[in-house]
Amino acid sequence: MKKRIVLKINNQDYELLVADNETLAQLLRGTQVNLTGTKQGCEIGDCGACTVLMDGKPVNSCLVLAVQASGHEITTIEGLARTGKLHPIQEAFIEAGAVQCGFCTPGMILKAKALLDTNTKPTRQEIRKAFVGNLCRCTGYFKIINAVEKASEMLSEEEVKS
Amino acid sequence: MILPRFKFTEPQTLEEAFEIVEQNKGDSAFLAGGTDLLVNLKKKVVNHSVIVSLEKLAELKNIEYSNEKGLTLGAMTRISDIEESLVLREKYPILAIAASKLGSPQVRNRATVGGNICAARPAGDTIGPLIAYAATARLVSKDGERRQPLEEFFLGPGRTIIKEGEILADIQLSTVPANTGASYIKYGIRKAMEIAMVTVTTLLTFGNASCQSAWVVLGAVAPTFIRSPQAEDVLSGKMFSRNIAGQAAKLAADCCQPISDMRASAEYRRELVEVLTRRSLLEAASQCVNFS
Amino acid sequence: MAETTVHEYSILNTSPVRKGVPEKATGQARYTADLSLPNMLAGAILHSPLAHARILNIDVTRAKNLPGVRAVLTAKDISHIKFGFSPARFDETALAVDKVRHVGDQVAAVAAIDEQTAREALDLIKVDYEELPALLDPFDALAEDAPLIHEEYARNICHEVHNEAGNVAKGFSKAYLVRSDRFMNKKIDGACLEPQAVLADYDLSGHLTLWTSTQVSHYVQRTVAMVLQLPLNRVRVIAPYVGGGFGIKASAGSHELIACMLSRRAGCPVKLVMDREQVFWHNRGRHQYYHEMTIGVAKDGKILAHKHLAVLDGGAYSSLGVITVYYNGSLLHGPYAIPNMRYDGYRIYTNKPTSGSLRGHGGVSNRACFETQLDMVAEEMKIDPVEIRMKNALQTGDTTKSGYYLSSFNMRECLKEARAYSGWEKKKNRLPKGKGIGVATSYFLSGAGSANYRTDIPHSTVVIEVADDGSGVTAYTGSNEIGQGSDTVVAMIAAEVLGLSLDDVNVVSGDTGLCPVDLGAYSSRQTLMTGNATKQAAEAVKKQLLDEMARRYGVASSEFELRQGKVYGTEKNQEVLDNIRSRYRSEHRHFTNLPKEGPLTFAEVARLIYAKGGSILGKGTYSPPELQYSKKWKGAVIGSSPAYSTQACIAEVTVDFETGDLTIDHLTLAHDCGFAINRKAVEGQLEGSMCHGLGEALFEEMIFDDKGCLMNASLGDYKIPTVLDVPEMKAIIIESNEPNGPFGAKEVGEGCILPVVPAIINAVRDACGVVIKELPISSERILKALKAKKASGEALYIYKPPASADRIIDQAAKLSAGATAR
């Protein structure tokens, strides 16, 4: 018997029927919601590729049941670009050369958003500590840390402008 | 890896929860943060046909602190909230520190202190500091409630004194006496995302420049968390010194019963206990007294 | 100068935004598991729980009857045509036929309406096994009475190589110092973030389309066609976005064949996604090596002779392992001049997951053994470790003992720059106790000299088609973009030659239905080979444009230049220009942004040519030239390449004497890539390699129990570095202008991992006087070594491989004693 859930995904309301044993990751990637930007690298919370924001906080969507997401606000990577314009964090990642195979990238970018929402000028060490839950095999993390630094600069410039 | 089929229930009250457990004798499991249970279900380490979510139980989310009564920490308190709480960082610092070393930020945003305790892993991060802060667990059931010092809560890896039909409601920590220093050290293979090879928690309360009481709690080196009474005895009632710390550390290493597994050998764990206990004691003591 | 070389290129040697990266950053990029088709089924594979067993019977009745199950396959339902990597060693079947050879071997497969049903169906399949003795290490596998894992291979020897160049005995006799060392590593997994996935669609007209996470669309296409007995023309393999490969996806896998077979059987598309555990069982990662190396050095530090005996634990099948056992020898022929070398290598089958070609294929473990040994020689002879390497370094124009001609080779520059950046002079012998600095160098090939099957076809063909209105071009290449940036390299080369912006160059890659053949992303070949083909294709397009202008203007084509989207030179005759422009403008009435003044645009000229004769196509090909290698060194052809990279790494570490804890404080890596087409991409490869090498040095190992089950088949228990484990790093680009490479470029991507592990081992030795010769360098091993050192009172303590490694090496030594170099 499927259960009815009501939630917001990327600022859009959804009313969905989900199985008890369906994870949030499966729900997002499945045919009802069809947002495949959230990736699955391990399905048990070891790699962070499935990171989404739940009420603004980063979680491994592979370890949240779809039913548990009812009543909450989920942000996936697809929810960042505003009306066709890249989010500054996305721009920073692109320009810094922080994206190689890209599989860890959605999780990395969302984690960066969560960090910069609470700490606008993180040090490199603070950035490192924030990203321990996001594994990357390609970049060695170096340019990812650079990208987050760059994003924090870009965001504060935007702040100043607005 | 997918989850096996199960029935998800989300009781709104404790009574409902008790009812569900009763109806599904032996076949239900509580879901707190999910970072442990869901992993075990996917890996087929456990199998339950009914999952009982504790999310909606307000009784498990009570957090209260007062200088007189100390801290009541609801079982469903998220590890990330423990990590970030200013009150906890100030009053129960090593609990906040231990919380910050658990898993990853993503895991901490879901995992709960109740889940960490009930999983009863010998390496569970919050347990050492909770024991050192003399925590008491409050268990509730349809027959009432009972309390148990956390020190006496664990029976073995994955096993606690919780009876079927009982739910861990909260943990109570009394106020920490003045002049108390504490330290939590976790050692693993990588610098993050580790299930500890060894954890050492020390808590020293000083009065009149000597150590009035000492807690030395070791994790991941025995079937459950253990204290080292021998180490604690050598510290209590004495002036603290590097020498005494060294003696205590040796005794701590002697009393642990580590196993060899794919992370480390028993021998190495024992050596780590000695070194890390000494360092932990020095760190705890340096918060309160000068010593040589 | 290392970092900045003066060029006159518009786009080469810069760091533009890479193709596909905005899509990856927005979640628009779709990897294989993200794809779906109408009426699609989920596939699942049943794996063997036993390491070695005969399959007596498989009962699929209950599985077949489970509602929602649409196809169930076992060996008796499918083709038994064997496949693998090298045709001479095809030893895999899509599903195990008579027996299973490792825990995780494929036994049966199911397609069902969803993944849940498919996996539940697997639980209903009943397999009767007759357990056979499991051979879990080479010693047991080589034993005289050991059962055979593959009937055709006596003593479970998959392959053996024996070579001698010069005369090592003579070389040792002349040496001032001779030392022998043993060394071992562990089986390593690729640990790409993206697990393998495949979506197979066999339609009712007999056409098969297969989307798969692969590095080698071409090899997968050939394998699928061969095994399923379909004409190649009816098999189309498409590599969508791929989340890393590192070599483990460089061959066709059973999962790909199984998905195709399920689709054919069920008459629907079938998607099959590996979970992380399956990825570990599939492995195709780094072999476990046991080395014994003997080195002889002259009084002045010159290496005179080197002898290398090695045993490779290959796992259950061959995969690329036959090549590995050759590379394990030939990748020691540089970067130093060694006049006398002997190599005896054995690859042994065992009942464990199959090892293949992981980044730095055949050059990581041997390099670690060699460089740590060389450092001990240097220490004993009181020669600075950087100096001894400088002294022995090969240079551009040299030829290795295996006959490889080094058309560009700047090892000395790599060492010089790494030494300078790291502050080696100020630090070596001046660091406080517990802190150390270590160096290592290496070399690697830039693309294998031959394909994996005997053929004369070009290794790369690229076709560039100009858009009909000239607004841009599309390059079609069978090469595989796996995150390393090969699509961008192709686009940049085409853009440079044609004077276009990167945005005006599209790349279609990895699709065998649309693209000409490219052998794919392995042996670090694409920059050089695909790059050369691209350059040629772009020049063919350019020629058409310039020849047409020459005709129209009545001048030589050399009077024209393609730059900034324009054809310079056309402004020299305003009448001709106006004529062409007015035609273009009238064809584009109501379009905006039309060219008004200045030289003709690329678009205007291309449109003119299209009007004359339709599609403008340029084709480029690349085959390695006749490669040099010594006929005297058997198998030297495996290792021969059009170009060779070289690299130097310096590691700085801190050792905690009480816990053995090892912290890597800094890594510097200088890599001679010939010419950096995309600078940030080259840096990215170096930074990624430093992290990757750090993981192998400190944490990574596949751990098996005594039944051959993998105990750490998860990313929590198989530990790759987290961000906190990786220090600040410095990537240094060295450019030596490789004549065989496009614009002087050669490989980056594999060579750069080779010196990292030994640099760390050497730094640990420098920090605390212990040399760890069993990877990984765990804190437990370091502490054990420190205690033993203290007890012995010696200045240096060598933590040797255990007795179980010794008996493997001793056994191989006995075997090879009789073998002559052939």
GROMACS .gro file of C-alpha atoms in nm, chain B:
model
  292
  163MET     CA    1   2.142  -0.188  -0.271
  164ILE     CA    2   1.779  -0.153  -0.204
  165LEU     CA    3   1.575  -0.170   0.112
  166PRO     CA    4   1.374  -0.485   0.164
  167ARG     CA    5   0.999  -0.446   0.182
  168PHE     CA    6   0.867  -0.336   0.520
  169LYS     CA    7   0.571  -0.156   0.670
  170PHE     CA    8   0.649   0.195   0.781
  171THR     CA    9   0.459   0.325   1.080
  172GLU     CA   10   0.484   0.667   1.239
  173PRO     CA   11   0.311   0.674   1.578
  174GLN     CA   12   0.208   1.019   1.700
  175THR     CA   13   0.223   0.923   2.068
  176LEU     CA   14   0.419   0.689   2.288
  177GLU     CA   15   0.107   0.482   2.347
  178GLU     CA   16   0.069   0.423   1.978
  179ALA     CA   17   0.432   0.324   1.956
  180PHE     CA   18   0.398   0.072   2.239
  181GLU     CA   19   0.091  -0.069   2.071
  182ILE     CA   20   0.267  -0.125   1.740
  183VAL     CA   21   0.562  -0.299   1.904
  184GLU     CA   22   0.326  -0.520   2.102
  185GLN     CA   23   0.133  -0.619   1.792
  186ASN     CA   24   0.446  -0.713   1.600
  187LYS     CA   25   0.629  -0.903   1.868
  188GLY     CA   26   0.995  -0.928   1.782
  189ASP     CA   27   0.955  -0.815   1.426
  190SER     CA   28   0.969  -0.439   1.457
  191ALA     CA   29   1.254  -0.195   1.482
  192PHE     CA   30   1.268   0.171   1.580
  193LEU     CA   31   1.377   0.421   1.320
  194ALA     CA   32   1.549   0.727   1.459
  195GLY     CA   33   1.795   0.896   1.222
  196GLY     CA   34   1.815   0.602   0.988
  197THR     CA   35   2.189   0.628   0.932
  198ASP     CA   36   2.239   0.295   1.101
  199LEU     CA   37   1.915   0.100   1.059
  200LEU     CA   38   1.867   0.175   0.690
  201VAL     CA   39   2.227   0.078   0.617
  202ASN     CA   40   2.185  -0.252   0.802
  203LEU     CA   41   1.861  -0.323   0.620
  204LYS     CA   42   2.026  -0.258   0.282
  205LYS     CA   43   2.322  -0.476   0.372
  206LYS     CA   44   2.082  -0.749   0.491
  207VAL     CA   45   2.247  -0.754   0.831
  208VAL     CA   46   1.901  -0.721   0.984
  209ASN     CA   47   1.549  -0.775   0.858
  210HIS     CA   48   1.231  -0.632   1.008
  211SER     CA   49   0.887  -0.633   0.862
  212VAL     CA   50   0.771  -0.329   1.060
  213ILE     CA   51   0.961  -0.005   1.106
  214VAL     CA   52   0.845   0.230   1.379
  215SER     CA   53   0.952   0.587   1.322
  216LEU     CA   54   1.014   0.789   1.636
  217GLU     CA   55   1.008   1.119   1.449
  218LYS     CA   56   0.671   1.241   1.569
  219LEU     CA   57   0.716   1.159   1.938
  220ALA     CA   58   0.745   1.493   2.112
  221GLU     CA   59   0.842   1.320   2.435
  222LEU     CA   60   1.172   1.222   2.275
  223LYS     CA   61   1.265   1.571   2.166
  224ASN     CA   62   1.277   1.743   2.498
  225ILE     CA   63   1.597   1.939   2.552
  226GLU     CA   64   1.638   2.128   2.875
  227TYR     CA   65   1.932   2.270   3.057
  228SER     CA   66   1.954   2.446   3.388
  229ASN     CA   67   2.250   2.512   3.613
  230GLU     CA   68   2.066   2.336   3.894
  231LYS     CA   69   1.921   2.033   3.725
  232GLY     CA   70   2.175   1.980   3.447
  233LEU     CA   71   2.084   1.858   3.103
  234THR     CA   72   1.797   1.652   2.969
  235LEU     CA   73   1.869   1.548   2.616
  236GLY     CA   74   1.584   1.388   2.421
  237ALA     CA   75   1.674   1.066   2.246
  238MET     CA   76   1.577   1.212   1.910
  239THR     CA   77   1.819   1.505   1.941
  240ARG     CA   78   2.017   1.525   1.621
  241ILE     CA   79   2.392   1.482   1.646
  242SER     CA   80   2.437   1.803   1.445
  243ASP     CA   81   2.233   1.994   1.703
  244ILE     CA   82   2.456   1.856   1.976
  245GLU     CA   83   2.763   1.960   1.778
  246GLU     CA   84   2.637   2.313   1.722
  247SER     CA   85   2.466   2.383   2.052
  248LEU     CA   86   2.634   2.673   2.230
  249VAL     CA   87   2.508   2.551   2.564
  250LEU     CA   88   2.652   2.206   2.511
  251ARG     CA   89   2.980   2.341   2.383
  252GLU     CA   90   3.013   2.540   2.698
  253LYS     CA   91   2.874   2.303   2.958
  254TYR     CA   92   2.943   1.958   2.812
  255PRO     CA   93   3.224   2.032   2.569
  256ILE     CA   94   3.346   1.681   2.495
  257LEU     CA   95   2.997   1.570   2.406
  258ALA     CA   96   2.986   1.843   2.143
  259ILE     CA   97   3.336   1.753   2.026
  260ALA     CA   98   3.253   1.383   2.000
  261ALA     CA   99   2.939   1.470   1.806
  262SER     CA  100   3.148   1.671   1.561
  263LYS     CA  101   3.359   1.364   1.486
  264LEU     CA  102   3.070   1.133   1.411
  265GLY     CA  103   3.049   1.038   1.044
  266SER     CA  104   2.997   1.333   0.813
  267PRO     CA  105   2.789   1.651   0.830
  268GLN     CA  106   2.524   1.475   0.620
  269VAL     CA  107   2.509   1.184   0.863
  270ARG     CA  108   2.505   1.415   1.164
  271ASN     CA  109   2.205   1.602   1.029
  272ARG     CA  110   2.003   1.282   1.055
  273ALA     CA  111   2.166   1.068   1.322
  274THR     CA  112   2.039   1.099   1.677
  275VAL     CA  113   2.197   1.056   2.017
  276GLY     CA  114   1.936   0.793   2.101
  277GLY     CA  115   2.022   0.601   1.789
  278ASN     CA  116   2.393   0.626   1.865
  279ILE     CA  117   2.333   0.485   2.213
  280CYS     CA  118   2.091   0.210   2.114
  281ALA     CA  119   2.311   0.090   1.829
  282ALA     CA  120   2.550   0.012   2.111
  283ARG     CA  121   2.858   0.006   1.899
  284PRO     CA  122   3.178  -0.020   2.098
  285ALA     CA  123   3.300   0.272   1.888
  286GLY     CA  124   2.987   0.490   1.912
  287ASP     CA  125   3.112   0.846   1.932
  288THR     CA  126   2.880   1.006   2.186
  289ILE     CA  127   2.884   0.720   2.435
  290GLY     CA  128   3.223   0.777   2.597
  291PRO     CA  129   3.153   1.142   2.682
  292LEU     CA  130   2.800   1.060   2.798
  293ILE     CA  131   2.935   0.799   3.036
  294ALA     CA  132   3.204   1.037   3.158
  295TYR     CA  133   2.937   1.298   3.227
  296ALA     CA  134   2.761   1.033   3.440
  297ALA     CA  135   2.463   1.015   3.210
  298THR     CA  136   2.147   0.831   3.307
  299ALA     CA  137   1.917   0.684   3.046
  300ARG     CA  138   1.542   0.705   3.097
  301LEU     CA  139   1.346   0.422   2.943
  302VAL     CA  140   0.971   0.440   2.904
  303SER     CA  141   0.721   0.165   2.838
  304LYS     CA  142   0.350   0.119   2.874
  305ASP     CA  143   0.422  -0.002   3.226
  306GLY     CA  144   0.601   0.314   3.331
  307GLU     CA  145   0.959   0.419   3.327
  308ARG     CA  146   1.297   0.325   3.464
  309ARG     CA  147   1.639   0.478   3.473
  310GLN     CA  148   1.977   0.324   3.422
  311PRO     CA  149   2.320   0.477   3.440
  312LEU     CA  150   2.458   0.470   3.089
  313GLU     CA  151   2.763   0.295   3.225
  314GLU     CA  152   2.546  -0.008   3.289
  315PHE     CA  153   2.343   0.016   2.972
  316PHE     CA  154   2.545  -0.204   2.740
  317LEU     CA  155   2.569  -0.584   2.729
  318GLY     CA  156   2.784  -0.635   2.424
  319PRO     CA  157   2.828  -0.513   2.068
  320GLY     CA  158   2.481  -0.414   1.950
  321ARG     CA  159   2.315  -0.523   2.275
  322THR     CA  160   2.167  -0.311   2.550
  323ILE     CA  161   1.952  -0.365   2.857
  324ILE     CA  162   1.648  -0.230   2.672
  325LYS     CA  163   1.360  -0.474   2.692
  326GLU     CA  164   1.108  -0.523   2.418
  327GLY     CA  165   0.837  -0.264   2.456
  328GLU     CA  166   1.073  -0.003   2.598
  329ILE     CA  167   1.185   0.313   2.425
  330LEU     CA  168   1.483   0.526   2.523
  331ALA     CA  169   1.321   0.862   2.599
  332ASP     CA  170   1.610   1.080   2.704
  333ILE     CA  171   1.948   1.105   2.870
  334GLN     CA  172   2.002   1.304   3.181
  335LEU     CA  173   2.336   1.457   3.265
  336SER     CA  174   2.393   1.630   3.595
  337THR     CA  175   2.575   1.959   3.609
  338VAL     CA  176   2.943   1.930   3.565
  339PRO     CA  177   3.133   2.038   3.878
  340ALA     CA  178   3.357   2.341   3.856
  341ASN     CA  179   3.723   2.282   3.782
  342THR     CA  180   3.652   1.994   3.553
  343GLY     CA  181   3.863   1.929   3.248
  344ALA     CA  182   3.765   1.680   2.980
  345SER     CA  183   3.902   1.536   2.660
  346TYR     CA  184   3.779   1.310   2.382
  347ILE     CA  185   4.021   1.147   2.140
  348LYS     CA  186   3.916   0.932   1.849
  349TYR     CA  187   4.165   0.747   1.633
  350GLY     CA  188   4.093   0.595   1.296
  351ILE     CA  189   4.267   0.505   0.974
  352ARG     CA  190   4.162   0.816   0.783
  353LYS     CA  191   4.126   1.159   0.936
  354ALA     CA  192   3.750   1.155   0.888
  355MET     CA  193   3.455   0.930   0.813
  356GLU     CA  194   3.583   0.662   1.044
  357ILE     CA  195   3.449   0.407   1.281
  358ALA     CA  196   3.706   0.449   1.553
  359MET     CA  197   3.985   0.206   1.613
  360VAL     CA  198   4.008   0.340   1.966
  361THR     CA  199   3.827   0.615   2.156
  362VAL     CA  200   3.945   0.761   2.484
  363THR     CA  201   3.736   0.989   2.703
  364THR     CA  202   3.878   1.140   3.018
  365LEU     CA  203   3.718   1.371   3.270
  366LEU     CA  204   3.903   1.507   3.570
  367THR     CA  205   3.758   1.717   3.845
  368PHE     CA  206   4.004   1.911   4.055
  369GLY     CA  207   3.978   2.063   4.403
  370ASN     CA  208   4.259   2.201   4.614
  371ALA     CA  209   4.497   2.142   4.322
  372SER     CA  210   4.449   1.771   4.340
  373CYS     CA  211   4.231   1.547   4.131
  374GLN     CA  212   3.910   1.471   4.319
  375SER     CA  213   3.758   1.239   4.067
  376ALA     CA  214   3.860   1.083   3.744
  377TRP     CA  215   3.674   0.915   3.464
  378VAL     CA  216   3.867   0.714   3.210
  379VAL     CA  217   3.630   0.566   2.951
  380LEU     CA  218   3.753   0.354   2.664
  381GLY     CA  219   3.569   0.272   2.343
  382ALA     CA  220   3.626   0.017   2.066
  383VAL     CA  221   3.863  -0.189   2.282
  384ALA     CA  222   3.617  -0.416   2.457
  385PRO     CA  223   3.274  -0.564   2.381
  386THR     CA  224   3.123  -0.254   2.539
  387PHE     CA  225   3.245   0.082   2.659
  388ILE     CA  226   3.451   0.031   2.969
  389ARG     CA  227   3.592   0.244   3.241
  390SER     CA  228   3.934   0.176   3.381
  391PRO     CA  229   3.888   0.177   3.759
  392GLN     CA  230   4.258   0.105   3.804
  393ALA     CA  231   4.354   0.412   3.605
  394GLU     CA  232   4.092   0.619   3.784
  395ASP     CA  233   4.216   0.507   4.127
  396VAL     CA  234   4.572   0.603   4.053
  397LEU     CA  235   4.457   0.951   3.956
  398SER     CA  236   4.202   1.024   4.227
  399GLY     CA  237   4.305   1.203   4.538
  400LYS     CA  238   4.647   1.291   4.401
  401MET     CA  239   4.828   1.586   4.254
  402PHE     CA  240   4.821   1.547   3.882
  403SER     CA  241   5.152   1.499   3.704
  404ARG     CA  242   5.280   1.363   3.376
  405ASN     CA  243   5.412   1.070   3.569
  406ILE     CA  244   5.073   0.984   3.714
  407ALA     CA  245   4.913   1.030   3.377
  408GLY     CA  246   5.162   0.781   3.235
  409GLN     CA  247   5.087   0.532   3.509
  410ALA     CA  248   4.717   0.568   3.459
  411ALA     CA  249   4.757   0.525   3.086
  412LYS     CA  250   4.943   0.201   3.133
  413LEU     CA  251   4.675   0.069   3.361
  414ALA     CA  252   4.409   0.168   3.112
  415ALA     CA  253   4.592  -0.022   2.841
  416ASP     CA  254   4.616  -0.327   3.066
  417CYS     CA  255   4.246  -0.338   3.139
  418CYS     CA  256   4.115  -0.322   2.784
  419GLN     CA  257   4.024  -0.629   2.580
  420PRO     CA  258   4.068  -0.527   2.218
  421ILE     CA  259   4.018  -0.759   1.924
  422SER     CA  260   4.206  -0.787   1.600
  423ASP     CA  261   4.000  -0.704   1.295
  424MET     CA  262   4.056  -0.570   0.949
  425ARG     CA  263   4.123  -0.221   1.084
  426ALA     CA  264   4.390  -0.300   1.339
  427SER     CA  265   4.541  -0.570   1.556
  428ALA     CA  266   4.456  -0.606   1.923
  429GLU     CA  267   4.815  -0.530   2.009
  430TYR     CA  268   4.816  -0.204   1.824
  431ARG     CA  269   4.487  -0.100   1.979
  432ARG     CA  270   4.632  -0.164   2.320
  433GLU     CA  271   4.934   0.051   2.241
  434LEU     CA  272   4.707   0.326   2.117
  435VAL     CA  273   4.505   0.312   2.438
  436GLU     CA  274   4.817   0.379   2.640
  437VAL     CA  275   4.939   0.667   2.428
  438LEU     CA  276   4.600   0.827   2.372
  439THR     CA  277   4.490   0.790   2.735
  440ARG     CA  278   4.803   0.970   2.846
  441ARG     CA  279   4.748   1.246   2.592
  442SER     CA  280   4.384   1.272   2.682
  443LEU     CA  281   4.460   1.303   3.053
  444LEU     CA  282   4.717   1.572   2.986
  445GLU     CA  283   4.471   1.761   2.773
  446ALA     CA  284   4.195   1.734   3.034
  447ALA     CA  285   4.420   1.834   3.320
  448SER     CA  286   4.573   2.129   3.135
  449GLN     CA  287   4.229   2.288   3.123
  450CYS     CA  288   4.231   2.324   3.501
  451VAL     CA  289   4.573   2.300   3.659
  452ASN     CA  290   4.939   2.349   3.597
  453PHE     CA  291   5.148   2.039   3.631
  454SER     CA  292   5.485   1.896   3.551
   0.00000   0.00000   0.00000
